[in-house]
Amino acid sequence: NSPGKKSCYIIKIMGCPDAAEIPKQYGNIIGEKEQVLVYQWREWRDFLYFVFENRKLKYSKWYYAYE
């Protein structure tokens, strides 16, 4: 979680993301001017997502289903 890293750096380390948006059923996780890269773990039950603003990392978080 190193703010300021560019999205191409994350893709280089993590590989191609599974999605570039989060389904609406999970709520409004990101802001209007933010972009997201999503890496799924156990499909959409749990996933790691990276939020970018102006192509620079703002933060990363896990979404847990807690099942």
PDB file of C-alpha atoms in Angstrom:
ATOM      1  CA  ASN A   1       0.000   0.000   0.000  1.00  0.00           C
ATOM      2  CA  SER A   2       2.367   2.651  -1.303  1.00  0.00           C
ATOM      3  CA  PRO A   3       0.413   5.756  -2.300  1.00  0.00           C
ATOM      4  CA  GLY A   4       1.701   7.454  -5.429  1.00  0.00           C
ATOM      5  CA  LYS A   5       2.632   4.298  -7.353  1.00  0.00           C
ATOM      6  CA  LYS A   6       1.374   4.275 -10.937  1.00  0.00           C
ATOM      7  CA  SER A   7      -1.212   1.771 -12.137  1.00  0.00           C
ATOM      8  CA  CYS A   8       1.283   0.226 -14.597  1.00  0.00           C
ATOM      9  CA  TYR A   9       3.518  -0.683 -11.630  1.00  0.00           C
ATOM     10  CA  ILE A  10       0.668  -2.535  -9.897  1.00  0.00           C
ATOM     11  CA  ILE A  11      -0.165  -4.402 -13.110  1.00  0.00           C
ATOM     12  CA  LYS A  12       3.504  -5.323 -13.554  1.00  0.00           C
ATOM     13  CA  ILE A  13       3.593  -6.860 -10.052  1.00  0.00           C
ATOM     14  CA  MET A  14       0.052  -8.330  -9.858  1.00  0.00           C
ATOM     15  CA  GLY A  15      -0.625  -9.155 -13.520  1.00  0.00           C
ATOM     16  CA  CYS A  16      -3.748  -8.183 -15.433  1.00  0.00           C
ATOM     17  CA  PRO A  17      -6.669  -7.317 -13.158  1.00  0.00           C
ATOM     18  CA  ASP A  18      -9.840  -9.395 -13.144  1.00  0.00           C
ATOM     19  CA  ALA A  19     -12.005  -6.284 -13.439  1.00  0.00           C
ATOM     20  CA  ALA A  20     -11.821  -2.506 -13.764  1.00  0.00           C
ATOM     21  CA  GLU A  21     -15.015  -1.834 -11.841  1.00  0.00           C
ATOM     22  CA  ILE A  22     -16.783  -3.114  -8.758  1.00  0.00           C
ATOM     23  CA  PRO A  23     -20.382  -4.347  -9.159  1.00  0.00           C
ATOM     24  CA  LYS A  24     -23.036  -1.994  -7.786  1.00  0.00           C
ATOM     25  CA  GLN A  25     -24.214  -4.613  -5.261  1.00  0.00           C
ATOM     26  CA  TYR A  26     -21.108  -3.866  -3.162  1.00  0.00           C
ATOM     27  CA  GLY A  27     -22.040  -0.212  -2.772  1.00  0.00           C
ATOM     28  CA  ASN A  28     -20.285   2.924  -3.863  1.00  0.00           C
ATOM     29  CA  ILE A  29     -16.729   2.031  -2.853  1.00  0.00           C
ATOM     30  CA  ILE A  30     -14.882   4.551  -5.017  1.00  0.00           C
ATOM     31  CA  GLY A  31     -15.374   8.205  -5.837  1.00  0.00           C
ATOM     32  CA  GLU A  32     -16.456   9.692  -9.127  1.00  0.00           C
ATOM     33  CA  LYS A  33     -12.952  10.691 -10.293  1.00  0.00           C
ATOM     34  CA  GLU A  34     -11.265   7.495  -9.108  1.00  0.00           C
ATOM     35  CA  GLN A  35     -10.366   4.383 -11.080  1.00  0.00           C
ATOM     36  CA  VAL A  36     -10.072   0.865  -9.692  1.00  0.00           C
ATOM     37  CA  LEU A  37      -8.235  -2.381 -10.465  1.00  0.00           C
ATOM     38  CA  VAL A  38      -9.800  -5.496  -8.951  1.00  0.00           C
ATOM     39  CA  TYR A  39      -8.094  -8.835  -8.237  1.00  0.00           C
ATOM     40  CA  GLN A  40     -10.532 -11.554  -7.274  1.00  0.00           C
ATOM     41  CA  TRP A  41      -9.963 -14.187  -4.648  1.00  0.00           C
ATOM     42  CA  ARG A  42     -12.809 -16.701  -4.367  1.00  0.00           C
ATOM     43  CA  GLU A  43     -14.531 -14.923  -7.260  1.00  0.00           C
ATOM     44  CA  TRP A  44     -16.601 -11.951  -6.044  1.00  0.00           C
ATOM     45  CA  ARG A  45     -16.818 -13.207  -2.446  1.00  0.00           C
ATOM     46  CA  ASP A  46     -13.475 -11.661  -1.546  1.00  0.00           C
ATOM     47  CA  PHE A  47     -11.308  -9.365  -3.625  1.00  0.00           C
ATOM     48  CA  LEU A  48      -8.373  -6.995  -3.417  1.00  0.00           C
ATOM     49  CA  TYR A  49      -8.840  -3.629  -5.046  1.00  0.00           C
ATOM     50  CA  PHE A  50      -6.538  -0.729  -5.797  1.00  0.00           C
ATOM     51  CA  VAL A  51      -7.981   2.781  -6.094  1.00  0.00           C
ATOM     52  CA  PHE A  52      -6.249   5.343  -8.282  1.00  0.00           C
ATOM     53  CA  GLU A  53      -6.682   9.037  -8.854  1.00  0.00           C
ATOM     54  CA  ASN A  54      -4.893  10.562 -11.857  1.00  0.00           C
ATOM     55  CA  ARG A  55      -3.320   7.124 -12.465  1.00  0.00           C
ATOM     56  CA  LYS A  56      -1.553   7.201  -9.096  1.00  0.00           C
ATOM     57  CA  LEU A  57      -2.363   4.834  -6.246  1.00  0.00           C
ATOM     58  CA  LYS A  58      -4.500   6.394  -3.561  1.00  0.00           C
ATOM     59  CA  TYR A  59      -5.074   3.257  -1.443  1.00  0.00           C
ATOM     60  CA  SER A  60      -5.709  -0.483  -1.600  1.00  0.00           C
ATOM     61  CA  LYS A  61      -8.132  -2.594   0.430  1.00  0.00           C
ATOM     62  CA  TRP A  62      -9.617  -6.062   0.751  1.00  0.00           C
ATOM     63  CA  TYR A  63     -13.338  -6.694   0.496  1.00  0.00           C
ATOM     64  CA  TYR A  64     -14.233  -9.718   2.665  1.00  0.00           C
ATOM     65  CA  ALA A  65     -17.507 -11.637   2.510  1.00  0.00           C
ATOM     66  CA  TYR A  66     -16.799 -13.144   5.981  1.00  0.00           C
ATOM     67  CA  GLU A  67     -18.363 -16.496   5.151  1.00  0.00           C
TER      68      GLU A  67
END
